[in-house]
Amino acid sequence: DAKTTQPNSMESNEEEPVHLPCNHSTISGTDYIHWYRQLPSQGPEYVIHGLTSNVNNRMASLAIAEDRKSSTLILHRATLRDAAVYYCILRDPDGGSQGNLIFGKGTKLSVKP
Amino acid sequence: DSGVTQTPKHLITATGQRVTLRCSPRSGDLSVYWYQQSLDQGLQFLIQYYNGEERAKGNILERFSAQQFPDLHSELNLSSLELGDSALYFCASSVGPILQETQYFGPGTRLLVL
C-alpha cells in the first residue's frame, strides 16, 4: 500500500472547523482514501472514504485534490468528542493486503473548549 | 456501539502463560480481523478470517494463533507470553473480505503481562 504523511498533532477550538491534511504523493489510480479515527480508550471507527470526488457524510467531509496526491478531512464544527487520533489510509482493491487496514501514526487532534 | 464485542476487557497474566481473547462480530459480518496496538508499534494487523477460513496474515508471531468458529465468533490465542506482548488487542469485523468495506472495531482487550 502507498504511504501517507500526516502531521503528528493539531489543535482546534470547539465549534470551529478543522482541516486535517494527508499527503499521499505515491497514490495509485486505484487507491481509495479512507479515514478512521480512534477516540481515547476506544477502538478505531470509520469516518469517510473516497476515490476522486469530494465526499460528505454526517460525520465529516473529504476533499480530494485534483491530482489525488493529497486530501483533507474536514470536521465542520469540532466538538470535544472529536478529540481523537485521525488516520488517513490508502486501500488498493487490487492490492495484496486483502482486507486489512494499514495504520500509520495518524494525527492527534486536540479540541479546546 | 459498533456491534462488535470483545471479552475480556482486561487481562493480567504472567510471563510464560497462555490466554485466549474472544471476539463476536457484528450480526451478518463474515470477516474478522485481529489487530495489536502497542505504544511503540502502533496499530498492527495480525490476522484475518473470512467465513471460518484464514484469509490473510500480518505480523503475527508463531506463538499466537487464531480461529473462527462456525458461529463466526473468533478467538485469538496467545501463548508463552512475554512482557512485550502487553498491548491492546482489537477485533474488527466487516461484511465480506474485500478492501473497500468498512471495518467495525470492538472496544479491545487490554493485556498486561507481568
PDB file of C-alpha atoms in Angstrom:
ATOM      1  CA  ASP A   1       0.000   0.000   0.000  1.00  0.00           C
ATOM      2  CA  ALA A   2       1.172   3.551  -0.744  1.00  0.00           C
ATOM      3  CA  LYS A   3       2.400   5.667   2.141  1.00  0.00           C
ATOM      4  CA  THR A   4       0.586   8.611   3.734  1.00  0.00           C
ATOM      5  CA  THR A   5       2.012  11.538   5.667  1.00  0.00           C
ATOM      6  CA  GLN A   6       0.057  13.355   8.333  1.00  0.00           C
ATOM      7  CA  PRO A   7       1.013  15.969  10.932  1.00  0.00           C
ATOM      8  CA  ASN A   8       1.635  14.424  14.328  1.00  0.00           C
ATOM      9  CA  SER A   9      -0.791  16.725  16.100  1.00  0.00           C
ATOM     10  CA  MET A  10      -3.234  19.573  15.589  1.00  0.00           C
ATOM     11  CA  GLU A  11      -5.271  21.787  17.843  1.00  0.00           C
ATOM     12  CA  SER A  12      -8.688  23.244  17.320  1.00  0.00           C
ATOM     13  CA  ASN A  13     -11.211  25.299  19.207  1.00  0.00           C
ATOM     14  CA  GLU A  14     -14.624  23.913  19.916  1.00  0.00           C
ATOM     15  CA  GLU A  15     -17.283  24.739  17.320  1.00  0.00           C
ATOM     16  CA  GLU A  16     -14.710  25.814  14.744  1.00  0.00           C
ATOM     17  CA  PRO A  17     -13.959  23.932  11.528  1.00  0.00           C
ATOM     18  CA  VAL A  18     -10.954  21.635  11.434  1.00  0.00           C
ATOM     19  CA  HIS A  19      -8.979  20.697   8.349  1.00  0.00           C
ATOM     20  CA  LEU A  20      -6.844  17.596   8.761  1.00  0.00           C
ATOM     21  CA  PRO A  21      -4.376  17.181   5.892  1.00  0.00           C
ATOM     22  CA  CYS A  22      -2.954  13.990   4.431  1.00  0.00           C
ATOM     23  CA  ASN A  23      -0.269  13.725   1.777  1.00  0.00           C
ATOM     24  CA  HIS A  24      -0.108  10.657  -0.420  1.00  0.00           C
ATOM     25  CA  SER A  25       2.131  11.597  -3.323  1.00  0.00           C
ATOM     26  CA  THR A  26       2.657   7.964  -4.429  1.00  0.00           C
ATOM     27  CA  ILE A  27      -1.042   7.148  -4.614  1.00  0.00           C
ATOM     28  CA  SER A  28      -2.021   4.867  -7.465  1.00  0.00           C
ATOM     29  CA  GLY A  29      -5.015   5.344  -9.680  1.00  0.00           C
ATOM     30  CA  THR A  30      -6.967   2.616  -7.926  1.00  0.00           C
ATOM     31  CA  ASP A  31      -6.184   3.561  -4.317  1.00  0.00           C
ATOM     32  CA  TYR A  32      -9.141   4.653  -2.241  1.00  0.00           C
ATOM     33  CA  ILE A  33      -8.547   7.197   0.546  1.00  0.00           C
ATOM     34  CA  HIS A  34     -10.031   6.108   3.859  1.00  0.00           C
ATOM     35  CA  TRP A  35     -10.167   7.921   7.173  1.00  0.00           C
ATOM     36  CA  TYR A  36     -10.617   6.265  10.526  1.00  0.00           C
ATOM     37  CA  ARG A  37     -10.372   7.829  13.949  1.00  0.00           C
ATOM     38  CA  GLN A  38      -9.661   6.458  17.387  1.00  0.00           C
ATOM     39  CA  LEU A  39     -11.202   8.142  20.379  1.00  0.00           C
ATOM     40  CA  PRO A  40      -9.377   7.758  23.706  1.00  0.00           C
ATOM     41  CA  SER A  41      -9.691   4.248  25.140  1.00  0.00           C
ATOM     42  CA  GLN A  42     -11.769   3.029  22.200  1.00  0.00           C
ATOM     43  CA  GLY A  43     -11.278   1.046  19.042  1.00  0.00           C
ATOM     44  CA  PRO A  44     -10.892   2.838  15.715  1.00  0.00           C
ATOM     45  CA  GLU A  45     -14.040   3.885  13.907  1.00  0.00           C
ATOM     46  CA  TYR A  46     -14.694   4.572  10.250  1.00  0.00           C
ATOM     47  CA  VAL A  47     -15.128   8.197   9.279  1.00  0.00           C
ATOM     48  CA  ILE A  48     -15.278   8.505   5.488  1.00  0.00           C
ATOM     49  CA  HIS A  49     -13.702   7.345   2.250  1.00  0.00           C
ATOM     50  CA  GLY A  50     -13.442   8.456  -1.359  1.00  0.00           C
ATOM     51  CA  LEU A  51     -11.677   7.887  -4.656  1.00  0.00           C
ATOM     52  CA  THR A  52     -11.686  11.071  -6.726  1.00  0.00           C
ATOM     53  CA  SER A  53     -14.674  13.236  -5.919  1.00  0.00           C
ATOM     54  CA  ASN A  54     -15.247  15.076  -2.679  1.00  0.00           C
ATOM     55  CA  VAL A  55     -17.453  13.173  -0.263  1.00  0.00           C
ATOM     56  CA  ASN A  56     -19.758  14.225   2.535  1.00  0.00           C
ATOM     57  CA  ASN A  57     -21.411  12.254   5.296  1.00  0.00           C
ATOM     58  CA  ARG A  58     -22.903  13.028   8.661  1.00  0.00           C
ATOM     59  CA  MET A  59     -19.533  12.924  10.370  1.00  0.00           C
ATOM     60  CA  ALA A  60     -17.246  14.822   8.016  1.00  0.00           C
ATOM     61  CA  SER A  61     -16.313  15.874   4.509  1.00  0.00           C
ATOM     62  CA  LEU A  62     -13.412  14.610   2.456  1.00  0.00           C
ATOM     63  CA  ALA A  63     -11.798  16.957  -0.029  1.00  0.00           C
ATOM     64  CA  ILE A  64      -9.513  15.256  -2.543  1.00  0.00           C
ATOM     65  CA  ALA A  65      -7.017  17.241  -4.581  1.00  0.00           C
ATOM     66  CA  GLU A  66      -7.394  17.102  -8.329  1.00  0.00           C
ATOM     67  CA  ASP A  67      -4.100  15.229  -8.719  1.00  0.00           C
ATOM     68  CA  ARG A  68      -5.070  12.994  -5.769  1.00  0.00           C
ATOM     69  CA  LYS A  69      -1.683  13.496  -4.149  1.00  0.00           C
ATOM     70  CA  SER A  70      -3.309  14.969  -1.063  1.00  0.00           C
ATOM     71  CA  SER A  71      -6.621  15.044   0.732  1.00  0.00           C
ATOM     72  CA  THR A  72      -8.193  16.886   3.625  1.00  0.00           C
ATOM     73  CA  LEU A  73     -10.640  15.635   6.197  1.00  0.00           C
ATOM     74  CA  ILE A  74     -12.950  18.437   7.245  1.00  0.00           C
ATOM     75  CA  LEU A  75     -14.849  18.488  10.503  1.00  0.00           C
ATOM     76  CA  HIS A  76     -17.283  21.346  10.070  1.00  0.00           C
ATOM     77  CA  ARG A  77     -17.774  22.155  13.750  1.00  0.00           C
ATOM     78  CA  ALA A  78     -15.381  20.463  16.119  1.00  0.00           C
ATOM     79  CA  THR A  79     -16.765  19.244  19.395  1.00  0.00           C
ATOM     80  CA  LEU A  80     -14.910  17.969  22.433  1.00  0.00           C
ATOM     81  CA  ARG A  81     -15.978  14.488  21.375  1.00  0.00           C
ATOM     82  CA  ASP A  82     -13.957  14.860  18.155  1.00  0.00           C
ATOM     83  CA  ALA A  83     -10.681  14.786  20.097  1.00  0.00           C
ATOM     84  CA  ALA A  84      -9.060  11.660  18.719  1.00  0.00           C
ATOM     85  CA  VAL A  85      -6.259  10.282  16.570  1.00  0.00           C
ATOM     86  CA  TYR A  86      -7.231  10.507  12.898  1.00  0.00           C
ATOM     87  CA  TYR A  87      -5.755   8.018  10.457  1.00  0.00           C
ATOM     88  CA  CYS A  88      -5.554   8.520   6.706  1.00  0.00           C
ATOM     89  CA  ILE A  89      -5.235   5.128   4.973  1.00  0.00           C
ATOM     90  CA  LEU A  90      -4.889   4.204   1.311  1.00  0.00           C
ATOM     91  CA  ARG A  91      -6.535   0.983   0.203  1.00  0.00           C
ATOM     92  CA  ASP A  92      -5.978  -0.633  -3.152  1.00  0.00           C
ATOM     93  CA  PRO A  93      -8.756  -3.055  -4.090  1.00  0.00           C
ATOM     94  CA  ASP A  94      -6.325  -4.890  -6.339  1.00  0.00           C
ATOM     95  CA  GLY A  95      -3.509  -4.938  -3.820  1.00  0.00           C
ATOM     96  CA  GLY A  96      -2.196  -7.879  -1.902  1.00  0.00           C
ATOM     97  CA  SER A  97      -3.169  -6.688   1.535  1.00  0.00           C
ATOM     98  CA  GLN A  98      -6.522  -8.460   1.372  1.00  0.00           C
ATOM     99  CA  GLY A  99      -8.891  -6.681   3.702  1.00  0.00           C
ATOM    100  CA  ASN A 100      -6.699  -5.439   6.482  1.00  0.00           C
ATOM    101  CA  LEU A 101      -6.049  -1.788   7.286  1.00  0.00           C
ATOM    102  CA  ILE A 102      -2.510  -0.459   7.471  1.00  0.00           C
ATOM    103  CA  PHE A 103      -2.379   2.275  10.097  1.00  0.00           C
ATOM    104  CA  GLY A 104       0.285   4.951  10.267  1.00  0.00           C
ATOM    105  CA  LYS A 105       0.834   7.204  13.255  1.00  0.00           C
ATOM    106  CA  GLY A 106      -2.093   9.474  12.435  1.00  0.00           C
ATOM    107  CA  THR A 107      -2.829  12.999  13.631  1.00  0.00           C
ATOM    108  CA  LYS A 108      -3.753  13.569  17.237  1.00  0.00           C
ATOM    109  CA  LEU A 109      -6.456  16.228  17.291  1.00  0.00           C
ATOM    110  CA  SER A 110      -6.990  18.210  20.488  1.00  0.00           C
ATOM    111  CA  VAL A 111     -10.142  20.318  20.852  1.00  0.00           C
ATOM    112  CA  LYS A 112     -10.141  23.212  23.280  1.00  0.00           C
ATOM    113  CA  PRO A 113     -13.378  24.419  24.864  1.00  0.00           C
TER     114      PRO A 113
ATOM    115  CA  ASP B   1     -21.530   0.895  19.928  1.00  0.00           C
ATOM    116  CA  SER B   2     -20.036  -0.832  16.886  1.00  0.00           C
ATOM    117  CA  GLY B   3     -21.823  -4.114  17.487  1.00  0.00           C
ATOM    118  CA  VAL B   4     -18.515  -5.964  17.870  1.00  0.00           C
ATOM    119  CA  THR B   5     -17.948  -7.419  21.311  1.00  0.00           C
ATOM    120  CA  GLN B   6     -14.702  -8.499  22.876  1.00  0.00           C
ATOM    121  CA  THR B   7     -14.031 -10.314  26.108  1.00  0.00           C
ATOM    122  CA  PRO B   8     -12.430  -9.925  28.494  1.00  0.00           C
ATOM    123  CA  LYS B   9     -11.911  -6.171  28.710  1.00  0.00           C
ATOM    124  CA  HIS B  10      -8.805  -6.510  30.808  1.00  0.00           C
ATOM    125  CA  LEU B  11      -6.427  -9.387  31.355  1.00  0.00           C
ATOM    126  CA  ILE B  12      -3.429  -9.562  33.667  1.00  0.00           C
ATOM    127  CA  THR B  13      -1.195 -12.582  33.498  1.00  0.00           C
ATOM    128  CA  ALA B  14       2.379 -13.681  33.972  1.00  0.00           C
ATOM    129  CA  THR B  15       5.161 -14.386  31.515  1.00  0.00           C
ATOM    130  CA  GLY B  16       5.041 -17.853  30.052  1.00  0.00           C
ATOM    131  CA  GLN B  17       1.286 -18.160  30.402  1.00  0.00           C
ATOM    132  CA  ARG B  18      -1.363 -18.670  27.725  1.00  0.00           C
ATOM    133  CA  VAL B  19      -4.507 -16.596  27.235  1.00  0.00           C
ATOM    134  CA  THR B  20      -7.482 -16.599  24.901  1.00  0.00           C
ATOM    135  CA  LEU B  21      -9.180 -13.456  23.667  1.00  0.00           C
ATOM    136  CA  ARG B  22     -12.678 -13.706  22.273  1.00  0.00           C
ATOM    137  CA  CYS B  23     -14.461 -11.661  19.635  1.00  0.00           C
ATOM    138  CA  SER B  24     -18.051 -11.701  18.416  1.00  0.00           C
ATOM    139  CA  PRO B  25     -18.514  -9.872  15.107  1.00  0.00           C
ATOM    140  CA  ARG B  26     -21.481  -7.743  14.159  1.00  0.00           C
ATOM    141  CA  SER B  27     -24.514  -9.720  13.148  1.00  0.00           C
ATOM    142  CA  GLY B  28     -24.155 -10.694   9.488  1.00  0.00           C
ATOM    143  CA  ASP B  29     -20.442  -9.939   9.224  1.00  0.00           C
ATOM    144  CA  LEU B  30     -18.376 -12.829   7.898  1.00  0.00           C
ATOM    145  CA  SER B  31     -14.888 -11.320   8.166  1.00  0.00           C
ATOM    146  CA  VAL B  32     -12.986 -10.940  11.404  1.00  0.00           C
ATOM    147  CA  TYR B  33      -9.672  -9.144  11.789  1.00  0.00           C
ATOM    148  CA  TRP B  34      -7.304  -9.014  14.740  1.00  0.00           C
ATOM    149  CA  TYR B  35      -5.050  -6.026  15.414  1.00  0.00           C
ATOM    150  CA  GLN B  36      -2.495  -5.336  18.101  1.00  0.00           C
ATOM    151  CA  GLN B  37      -1.838  -1.834  19.408  1.00  0.00           C
ATOM    152  CA  SER B  38       1.276  -1.187  21.438  1.00  0.00           C
ATOM    153  CA  LEU B  39       2.911   2.101  22.364  1.00  0.00           C
ATOM    154  CA  ASP B  40       5.989   1.547  20.217  1.00  0.00           C
ATOM    155  CA  GLN B  41       4.454  -0.259  17.209  1.00  0.00           C
ATOM    156  CA  GLY B  42       1.100   1.461  16.879  1.00  0.00           C
ATOM    157  CA  LEU B  43      -1.836  -0.433  15.369  1.00  0.00           C
ATOM    158  CA  GLN B  44      -0.699  -3.537  13.517  1.00  0.00           C
ATOM    159  CA  PHE B  45      -2.704  -6.113  11.634  1.00  0.00           C
ATOM    160  CA  LEU B  46      -2.304  -9.672  12.889  1.00  0.00           C
ATOM    161  CA  ILE B  47      -4.672 -11.961  11.020  1.00  0.00           C
ATOM    162  CA  GLN B  48      -7.952 -12.103   9.093  1.00  0.00           C
ATOM    163  CA  TYR B  49     -10.592 -14.810   8.858  1.00  0.00           C
ATOM    164  CA  TYR B  50     -13.450 -14.960   6.428  1.00  0.00           C
ATOM    165  CA  ASN B  51     -16.316 -17.376   6.992  1.00  0.00           C
ATOM    166  CA  GLY B  52     -14.158 -19.728   9.020  1.00  0.00           C
ATOM    167  CA  GLU B  53     -11.116 -19.704   6.764  1.00  0.00           C
ATOM    168  CA  GLU B  54      -7.863 -17.858   7.297  1.00  0.00           C
ATOM    169  CA  ARG B  55      -7.625 -15.197   4.628  1.00  0.00           C
ATOM    170  CA  ALA B  56      -4.595 -13.051   5.389  1.00  0.00           C
ATOM    171  CA  LYS B  57      -1.738 -12.936   7.827  1.00  0.00           C
ATOM    172  CA  GLY B  58       0.135  -9.920   9.037  1.00  0.00           C
ATOM    173  CA  ASN B  59       2.769  -9.545  11.709  1.00  0.00           C
ATOM    174  CA  ILE B  60       1.511 -12.402  13.818  1.00  0.00           C
ATOM    175  CA  LEU B  61       4.038 -14.247  15.939  1.00  0.00           C
ATOM    176  CA  GLU B  62       4.241 -18.037  15.796  1.00  0.00           C
ATOM    177  CA  ARG B  63       3.280 -18.080  19.480  1.00  0.00           C
ATOM    178  CA  PHE B  64      -0.048 -16.561  18.503  1.00  0.00           C
ATOM    179  CA  SER B  65      -2.849 -18.358  16.726  1.00  0.00           C
ATOM    180  CA  ALA B  66      -6.453 -17.669  15.906  1.00  0.00           C
ATOM    181  CA  GLN B  67      -9.532 -19.376  14.606  1.00  0.00           C
ATOM    182  CA  GLN B  68     -13.041 -18.511  13.533  1.00  0.00           C
ATOM    183  CA  PHE B  69     -15.808 -20.843  14.570  1.00  0.00           C
ATOM    184  CA  PRO B  70     -18.961 -21.890  12.650  1.00  0.00           C
ATOM    185  CA  ASP B  71     -20.999 -19.305  14.564  1.00  0.00           C
ATOM    186  CA  LEU B  72     -18.448 -16.753  13.261  1.00  0.00           C
ATOM    187  CA  HIS B  73     -17.021 -15.752  16.599  1.00  0.00           C
ATOM    188  CA  SER B  74     -13.251 -15.738  16.723  1.00  0.00           C
ATOM    189  CA  GLU B  75     -10.607 -16.439  19.309  1.00  0.00           C
ATOM    190  CA  LEU B  76      -7.030 -15.232  19.453  1.00  0.00           C
ATOM    191  CA  ASN B  77      -4.715 -17.485  21.444  1.00  0.00           C
ATOM    192  CA  LEU B  78      -1.507 -16.038  22.810  1.00  0.00           C
ATOM    193  CA  SER B  79       0.970 -18.462  24.351  1.00  0.00           C
ATOM    194  CA  SER B  80       4.375 -18.340  26.038  1.00  0.00           C
ATOM    195  CA  LEU B  81       3.607 -14.755  26.843  1.00  0.00           C
ATOM    196  CA  GLU B  82       6.386 -12.215  27.100  1.00  0.00           C
ATOM    197  CA  LEU B  83       6.454  -8.761  28.632  1.00  0.00           C
ATOM    198  CA  GLY B  84       6.429  -7.268  25.137  1.00  0.00           C
ATOM    199  CA  ASP B  85       3.074  -8.850  24.384  1.00  0.00           C
ATOM    200  CA  SER B  86       1.423  -6.351  26.695  1.00  0.00           C
ATOM    201  CA  ALA B  87      -0.827  -4.344  24.406  1.00  0.00           C
ATOM    202  CA  LEU B  88      -4.370  -3.593  23.369  1.00  0.00           C
ATOM    203  CA  TYR B  89      -5.846  -6.239  21.098  1.00  0.00           C
ATOM    204  CA  PHE B  90      -8.670  -5.178  18.829  1.00  0.00           C
ATOM    205  CA  CYS B  91     -11.015  -7.266  16.819  1.00  0.00           C
ATOM    206  CA  ALA B  92     -12.818  -5.812  13.818  1.00  0.00           C
ATOM    207  CA  SER B  93     -15.446  -7.218  11.511  1.00  0.00           C
ATOM    208  CA  SER B  94     -16.814  -6.490   8.065  1.00  0.00           C
ATOM    209  CA  VAL B  95     -19.492  -7.991   5.893  1.00  0.00           C
ATOM    210  CA  GLY B  96     -17.122  -9.605   3.425  1.00  0.00           C
ATOM    211  CA  PRO B  97     -13.447  -9.884   2.669  1.00  0.00           C
ATOM    212  CA  ILE B  98     -12.995  -7.077   0.196  1.00  0.00           C
ATOM    213  CA  LEU B  99     -10.947  -3.993   0.838  1.00  0.00           C
ATOM    214  CA  GLN B 100     -13.463  -1.229   0.472  1.00  0.00           C
ATOM    215  CA  GLU B 101     -15.795  -2.481   3.128  1.00  0.00           C
ATOM    216  CA  THR B 102     -15.966  -0.606   6.374  1.00  0.00           C
ATOM    217  CA  GLN B 103     -14.414  -2.358   9.326  1.00  0.00           C
ATOM    218  CA  TYR B 104     -16.139  -2.090  12.677  1.00  0.00           C
ATOM    219  CA  PHE B 105     -13.891  -2.340  15.698  1.00  0.00           C
ATOM    220  CA  GLY B 106     -14.616  -3.718  19.112  1.00  0.00           C
ATOM    221  CA  PRO B 107     -13.620  -1.978  22.337  1.00  0.00           C
ATOM    222  CA  GLY B 108     -10.471  -4.052  22.685  1.00  0.00           C
ATOM    223  CA  THR B 109      -8.875  -6.294  25.283  1.00  0.00           C
ATOM    224  CA  ARG B 110      -6.100  -4.755  27.318  1.00  0.00           C
ATOM    225  CA  LEU B 111      -3.466  -7.396  28.086  1.00  0.00           C
ATOM    226  CA  LEU B 112      -0.842  -6.837  30.732  1.00  0.00           C
ATOM    227  CA  VAL B 113       1.915  -9.400  31.077  1.00  0.00           C
ATOM    228  CA  LEU B 114       3.853  -9.163  34.329  1.00  0.00           C
TER     229      LEU B 114
END
